[in-house]
Coordinates of C-alpha atoms in Angstrom, one line a residue:
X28 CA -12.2 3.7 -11.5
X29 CA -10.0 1.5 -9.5
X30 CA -8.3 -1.8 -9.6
X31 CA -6.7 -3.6 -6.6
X32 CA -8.2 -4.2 -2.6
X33 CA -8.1 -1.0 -1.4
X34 CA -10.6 0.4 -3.7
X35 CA -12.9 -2.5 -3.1
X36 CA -14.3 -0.4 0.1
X37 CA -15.1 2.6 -1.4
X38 CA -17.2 0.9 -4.5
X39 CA -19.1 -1.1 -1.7
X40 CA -19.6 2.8 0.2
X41 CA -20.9 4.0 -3.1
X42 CA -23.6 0.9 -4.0
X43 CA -24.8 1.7 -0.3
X44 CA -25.0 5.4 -1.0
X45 CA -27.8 7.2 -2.9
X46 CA -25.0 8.0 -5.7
X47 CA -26.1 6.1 -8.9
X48 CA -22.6 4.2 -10.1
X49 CA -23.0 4.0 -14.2
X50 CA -20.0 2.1 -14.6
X51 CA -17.2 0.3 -13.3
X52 CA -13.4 1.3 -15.1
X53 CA -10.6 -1.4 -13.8
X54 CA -7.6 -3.2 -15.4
X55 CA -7.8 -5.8 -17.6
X56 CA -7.9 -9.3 -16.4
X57 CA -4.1 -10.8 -15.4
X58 CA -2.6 -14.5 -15.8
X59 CA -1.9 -15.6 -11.8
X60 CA 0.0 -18.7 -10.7
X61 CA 1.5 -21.3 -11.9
X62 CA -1.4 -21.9 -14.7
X63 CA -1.4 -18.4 -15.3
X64 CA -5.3 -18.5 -15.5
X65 CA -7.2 -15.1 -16.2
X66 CA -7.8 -13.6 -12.7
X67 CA -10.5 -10.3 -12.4
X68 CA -9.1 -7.7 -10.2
X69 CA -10.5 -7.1 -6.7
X70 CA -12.4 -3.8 -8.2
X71 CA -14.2 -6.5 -11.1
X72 CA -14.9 -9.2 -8.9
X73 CA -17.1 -6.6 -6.6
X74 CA -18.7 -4.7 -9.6
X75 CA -19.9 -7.9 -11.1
X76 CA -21.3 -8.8 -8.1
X77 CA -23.2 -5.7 -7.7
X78 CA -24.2 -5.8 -11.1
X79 CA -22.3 -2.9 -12.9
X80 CA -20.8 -2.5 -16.2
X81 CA -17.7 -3.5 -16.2
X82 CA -15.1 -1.1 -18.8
X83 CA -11.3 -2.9 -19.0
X84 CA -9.4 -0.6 -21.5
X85 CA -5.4 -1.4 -21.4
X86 CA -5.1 2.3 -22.0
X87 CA -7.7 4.9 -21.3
X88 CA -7.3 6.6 -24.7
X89 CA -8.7 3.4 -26.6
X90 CA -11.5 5.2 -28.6
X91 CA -13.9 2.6 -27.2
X92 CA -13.7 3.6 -24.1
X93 CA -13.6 6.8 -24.7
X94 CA -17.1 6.9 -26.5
X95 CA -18.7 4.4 -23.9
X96 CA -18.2 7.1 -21.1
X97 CA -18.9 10.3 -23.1
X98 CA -21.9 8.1 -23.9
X99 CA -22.7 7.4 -20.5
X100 CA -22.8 11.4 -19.2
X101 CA -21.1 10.9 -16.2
X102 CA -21.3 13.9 -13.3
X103 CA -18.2 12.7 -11.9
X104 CA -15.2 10.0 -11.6
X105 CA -14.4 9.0 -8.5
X106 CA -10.8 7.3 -9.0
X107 CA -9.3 4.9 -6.6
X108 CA -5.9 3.2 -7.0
X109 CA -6.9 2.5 -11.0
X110 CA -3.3 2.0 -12.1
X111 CA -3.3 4.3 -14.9
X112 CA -2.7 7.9 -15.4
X113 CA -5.9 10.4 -16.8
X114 CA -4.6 12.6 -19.1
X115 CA -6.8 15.8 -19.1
X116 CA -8.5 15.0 -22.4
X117 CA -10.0 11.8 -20.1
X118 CA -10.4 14.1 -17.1
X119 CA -12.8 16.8 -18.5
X120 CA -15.3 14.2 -19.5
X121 CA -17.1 14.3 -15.9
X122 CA -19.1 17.5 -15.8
X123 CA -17.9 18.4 -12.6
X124 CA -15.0 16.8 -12.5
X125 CA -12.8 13.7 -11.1
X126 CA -12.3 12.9 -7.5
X127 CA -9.0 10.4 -6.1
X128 CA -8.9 8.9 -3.1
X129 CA -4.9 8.7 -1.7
X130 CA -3.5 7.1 1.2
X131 CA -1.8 9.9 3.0
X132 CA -2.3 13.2 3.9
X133 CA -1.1 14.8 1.3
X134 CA 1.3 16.8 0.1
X135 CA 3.5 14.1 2.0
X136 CA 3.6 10.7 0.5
X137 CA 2.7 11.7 -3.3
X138 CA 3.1 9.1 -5.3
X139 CA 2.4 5.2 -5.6
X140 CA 3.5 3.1 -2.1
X141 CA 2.4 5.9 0.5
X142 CA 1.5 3.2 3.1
X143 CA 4.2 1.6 3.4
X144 CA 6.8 4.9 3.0
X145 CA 4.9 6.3 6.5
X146 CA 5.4 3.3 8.5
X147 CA 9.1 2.3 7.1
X148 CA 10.1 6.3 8.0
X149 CA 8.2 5.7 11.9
X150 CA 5.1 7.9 11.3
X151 CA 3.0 8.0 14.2
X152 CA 0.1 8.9 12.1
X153 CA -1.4 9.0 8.4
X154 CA -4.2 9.0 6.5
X155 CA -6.0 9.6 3.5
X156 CA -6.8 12.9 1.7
X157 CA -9.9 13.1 -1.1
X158 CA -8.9 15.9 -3.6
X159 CA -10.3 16.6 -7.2
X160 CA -7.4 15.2 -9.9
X161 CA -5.7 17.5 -12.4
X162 CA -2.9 15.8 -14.6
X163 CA -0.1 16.4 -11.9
X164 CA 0.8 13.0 -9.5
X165 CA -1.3 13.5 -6.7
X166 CA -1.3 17.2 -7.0
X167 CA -5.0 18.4 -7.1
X168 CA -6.9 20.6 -4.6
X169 CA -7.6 19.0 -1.3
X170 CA -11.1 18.6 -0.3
X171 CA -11.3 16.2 3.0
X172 CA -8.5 14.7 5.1
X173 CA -8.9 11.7 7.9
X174 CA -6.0 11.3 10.3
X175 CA -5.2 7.7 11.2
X176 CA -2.5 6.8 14.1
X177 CA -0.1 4.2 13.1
X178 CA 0.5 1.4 16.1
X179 CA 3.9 0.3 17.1
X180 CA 2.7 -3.0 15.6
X181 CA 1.6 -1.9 12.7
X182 CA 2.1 -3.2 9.4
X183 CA 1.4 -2.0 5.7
X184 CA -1.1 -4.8 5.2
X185 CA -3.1 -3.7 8.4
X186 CA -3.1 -0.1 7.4
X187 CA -3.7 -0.5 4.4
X188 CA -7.0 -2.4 5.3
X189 CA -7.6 0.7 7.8
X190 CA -7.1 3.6 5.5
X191 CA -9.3 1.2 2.9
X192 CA -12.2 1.7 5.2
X193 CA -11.4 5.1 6.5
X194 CA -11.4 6.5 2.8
X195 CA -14.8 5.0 1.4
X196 CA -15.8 6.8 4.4
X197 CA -14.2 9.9 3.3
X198 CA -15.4 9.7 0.1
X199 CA -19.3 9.6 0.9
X200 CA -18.7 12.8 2.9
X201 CA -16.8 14.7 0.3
X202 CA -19.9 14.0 -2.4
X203 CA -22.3 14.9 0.1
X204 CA -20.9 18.2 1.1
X205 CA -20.5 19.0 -2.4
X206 CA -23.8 18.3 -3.3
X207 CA -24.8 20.8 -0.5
X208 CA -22.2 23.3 -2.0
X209 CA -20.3 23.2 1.2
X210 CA -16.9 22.2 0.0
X211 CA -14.0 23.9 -1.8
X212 CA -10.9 22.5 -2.5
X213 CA -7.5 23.5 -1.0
X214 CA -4.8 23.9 -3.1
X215 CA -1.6 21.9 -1.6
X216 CA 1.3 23.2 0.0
X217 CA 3.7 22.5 -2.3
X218 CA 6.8 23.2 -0.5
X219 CA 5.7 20.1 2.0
X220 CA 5.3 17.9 -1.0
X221 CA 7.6 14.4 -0.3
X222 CA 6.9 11.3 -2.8
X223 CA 7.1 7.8 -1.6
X224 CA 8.2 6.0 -4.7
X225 CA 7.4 2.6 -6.5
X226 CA 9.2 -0.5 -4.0
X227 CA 10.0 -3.5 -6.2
X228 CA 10.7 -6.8 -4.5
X229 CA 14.8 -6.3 -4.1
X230 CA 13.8 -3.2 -1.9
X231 CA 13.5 -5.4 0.8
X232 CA 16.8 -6.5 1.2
X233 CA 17.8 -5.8 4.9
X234 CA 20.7 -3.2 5.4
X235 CA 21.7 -4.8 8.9
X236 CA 24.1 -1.6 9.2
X237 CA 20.7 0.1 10.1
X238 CA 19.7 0.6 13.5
X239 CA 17.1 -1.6 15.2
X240 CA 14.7 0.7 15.6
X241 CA 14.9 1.5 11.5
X242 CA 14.5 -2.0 10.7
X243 CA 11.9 -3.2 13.3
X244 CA 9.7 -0.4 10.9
X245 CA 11.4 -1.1 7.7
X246 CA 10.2 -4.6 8.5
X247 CA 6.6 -4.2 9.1
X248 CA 6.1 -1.5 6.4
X249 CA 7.7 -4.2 3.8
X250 CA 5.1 -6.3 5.1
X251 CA 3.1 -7.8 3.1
X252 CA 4.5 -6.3 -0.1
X253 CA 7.6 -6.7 -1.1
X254 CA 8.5 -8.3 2.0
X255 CA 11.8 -7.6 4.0
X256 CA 14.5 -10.5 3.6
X257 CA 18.0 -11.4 4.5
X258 CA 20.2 -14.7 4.0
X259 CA 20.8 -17.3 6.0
X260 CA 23.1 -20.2 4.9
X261 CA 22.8 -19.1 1.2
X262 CA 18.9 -19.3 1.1
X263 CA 16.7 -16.4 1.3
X264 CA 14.7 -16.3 4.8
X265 CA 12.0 -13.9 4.5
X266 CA 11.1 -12.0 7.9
X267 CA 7.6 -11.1 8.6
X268 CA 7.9 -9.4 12.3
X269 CA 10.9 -8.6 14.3
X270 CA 11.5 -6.5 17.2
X271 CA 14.1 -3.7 18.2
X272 CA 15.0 -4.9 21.4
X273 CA 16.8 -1.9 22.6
X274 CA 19.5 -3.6 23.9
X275 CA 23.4 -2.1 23.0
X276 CA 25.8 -4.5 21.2
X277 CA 29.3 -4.1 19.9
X278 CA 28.9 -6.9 17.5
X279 CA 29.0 -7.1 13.9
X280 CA 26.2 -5.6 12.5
X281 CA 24.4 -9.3 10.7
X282 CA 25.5 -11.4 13.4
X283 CA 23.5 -13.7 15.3
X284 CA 24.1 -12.7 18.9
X285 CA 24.6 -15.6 22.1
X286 CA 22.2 -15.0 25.0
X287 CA 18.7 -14.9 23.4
X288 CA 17.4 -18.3 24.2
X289 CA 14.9 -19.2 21.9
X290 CA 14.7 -16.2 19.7
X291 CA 17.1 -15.1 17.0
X292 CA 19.1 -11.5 18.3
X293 CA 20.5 -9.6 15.1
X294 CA 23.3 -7.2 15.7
X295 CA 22.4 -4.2 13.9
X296 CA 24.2 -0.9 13.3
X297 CA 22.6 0.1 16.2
X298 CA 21.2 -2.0 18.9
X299 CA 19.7 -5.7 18.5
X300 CA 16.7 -6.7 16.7
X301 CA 14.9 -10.2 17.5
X302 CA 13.8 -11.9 14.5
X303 CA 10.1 -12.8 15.6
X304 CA 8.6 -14.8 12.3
X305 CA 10.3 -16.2 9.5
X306 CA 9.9 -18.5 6.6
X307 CA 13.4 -20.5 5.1
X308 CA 13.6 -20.4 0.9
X309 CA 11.0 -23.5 0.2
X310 CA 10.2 -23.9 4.3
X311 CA 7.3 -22.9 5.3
X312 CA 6.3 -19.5 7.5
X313 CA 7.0 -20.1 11.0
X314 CA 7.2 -18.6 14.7
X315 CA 10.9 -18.7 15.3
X316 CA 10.9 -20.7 18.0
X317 CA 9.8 -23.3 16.3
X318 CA 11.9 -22.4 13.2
X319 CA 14.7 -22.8 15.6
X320 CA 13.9 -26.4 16.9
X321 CA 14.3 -27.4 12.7
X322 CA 16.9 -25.0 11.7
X323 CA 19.3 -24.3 14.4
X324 CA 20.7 -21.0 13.9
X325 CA 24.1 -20.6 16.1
X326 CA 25.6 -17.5 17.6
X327 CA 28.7 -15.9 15.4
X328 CA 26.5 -16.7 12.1
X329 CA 26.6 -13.7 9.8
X330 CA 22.8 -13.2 8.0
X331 CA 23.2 -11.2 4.5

């Protein structure tokens, strides 16, 4: 079961493994753009090529669905970003059981946008925990962790590509050393438990009263989704990489600072930040250098 991207990998671990996949559970198909034509989700699109049954229930209780994988016997689920909760009428189906993938190391970072939460708070590392699913959020029995270091460059879109990989990997092991009866789950510590919640687009307004080094990660974990953005001359300008250049200023926190020729210096609540890529409300996405030589930005304006 799974939906978006990041489940892709682990579907592609499991056609390559000797596990026999029965079927394929992912959200129904979704009007996209402007013609709002039926797309598949990432999770469809690879099942279909490998040849699986494809279930799309809107809820998991529909009785059809239901019957088609009682009918099907499965041994176990192996869920994966599906975008739905399993009550525990759908989880004791499985004869052994169900099996998530999450990106973090749990406990920290229950909960839906755990990529992003661990680089926005400056994480140095992360990773992804397998753990057999009860009806809690992200509460189950631990069975395998992978640590993964998070780069000073690093945004959510690259982790989330890394952790990707790293958890189909994860995921092969976990069913092998079960099959050889050499796993047992770990319950969670539940006193260490953080959540990183749900961001929706207006999360990534930029609080320039923040300190550089806050929003050089709040940046790059907003990246790509929701995306951190500020104003500039009453249009939105979306940033997509900035810099804290540890530099001290007594400035307004939001204004553009003189003496950064060729870049565009942010006073923050703490410190300067250099805007490094931009894109303009209906502009397009540019270095901003050369967003500079079209939109001149001068010192003393206030961004916000």
């Amino acid at each position: 079961m799974g939906t978006p991207e990041f489940a892709v990998p682990t579907l592609k671990a499991l056609h390559g493994s000797s596990n026999d996949v029965l079927a394929v559970a992912t959200k129904p198909d979704r009007p996209k753009g402007r013609g709002r034509r039926l797309v598949a989700s990432p999770v469809k699109q690879a099942a279909s090529a490998f040849g699986y049954p494809v279930l799309q229930p809107v809820k998991v209780k529909e009785s059809w669905f239901l019957n088609r994988i009682i009918g099907l016997n499965p041994d176990l689920f192996v869920v994966v970003a599906y975008g739905q909760i399993l009550p525990g009428s759908v989880l004791a189906i499985p004869r052994v059981g169900a099996i998530n993938i999450h990106a973090s190391l749990l406990p920290k970072y229950r909960g839906p946008a755990p990529i992003q939460w661990a680089i926005i708070n400056g994480d140095k590392e992360t990773g992804v925990t397998t753990m057999w699913m009860d009806e809690g959020m992200d509460t189950g029995d631990i069975l395998l962790t992978a640590k993964v270091l998070i780069g000073p460059d690093e945004t959510s879109g690259t982790l989330h590509n890394q952790l990707a990989e790293t958890g189909a990997g994860v995921l092969i092991d976990t069913l092998e050393r079960l099959k050889q009866g050499h796993l047992a789950g770990t319950p969670q510590d539940k006193s260490k438990a953080t959540y990183a919640p749900f961001l929706k687009k207006e999360d990534g307004c930029i609080d320039w009263t923040k300190d550089a080094n806050f929003l050089d990660a709040f940046v790059r974990g907003m990246n790509p989704w929701p995306g951190a953005f500020t104003f500039l001359f009453g249009k939105r300008l979306k940033i997509f990489k900035a810099k804290d250049l540890q530099k001290g200023t007594r400035e307004k926190p939001g204004i553009v600072l003189d003496g950064f020729p060729g870049d565009l210096g942010v006073a923050t609540g703490r410190g300067v930040l250099a805007l490094k890529e931009v894109q303009l409300e209906s502009g397009k996405r540019l270095d901003v250098e050369e967003f500079l030589r079209g939109c001149p930005v001068p010192p003393g304006t206030i961004l916000g």
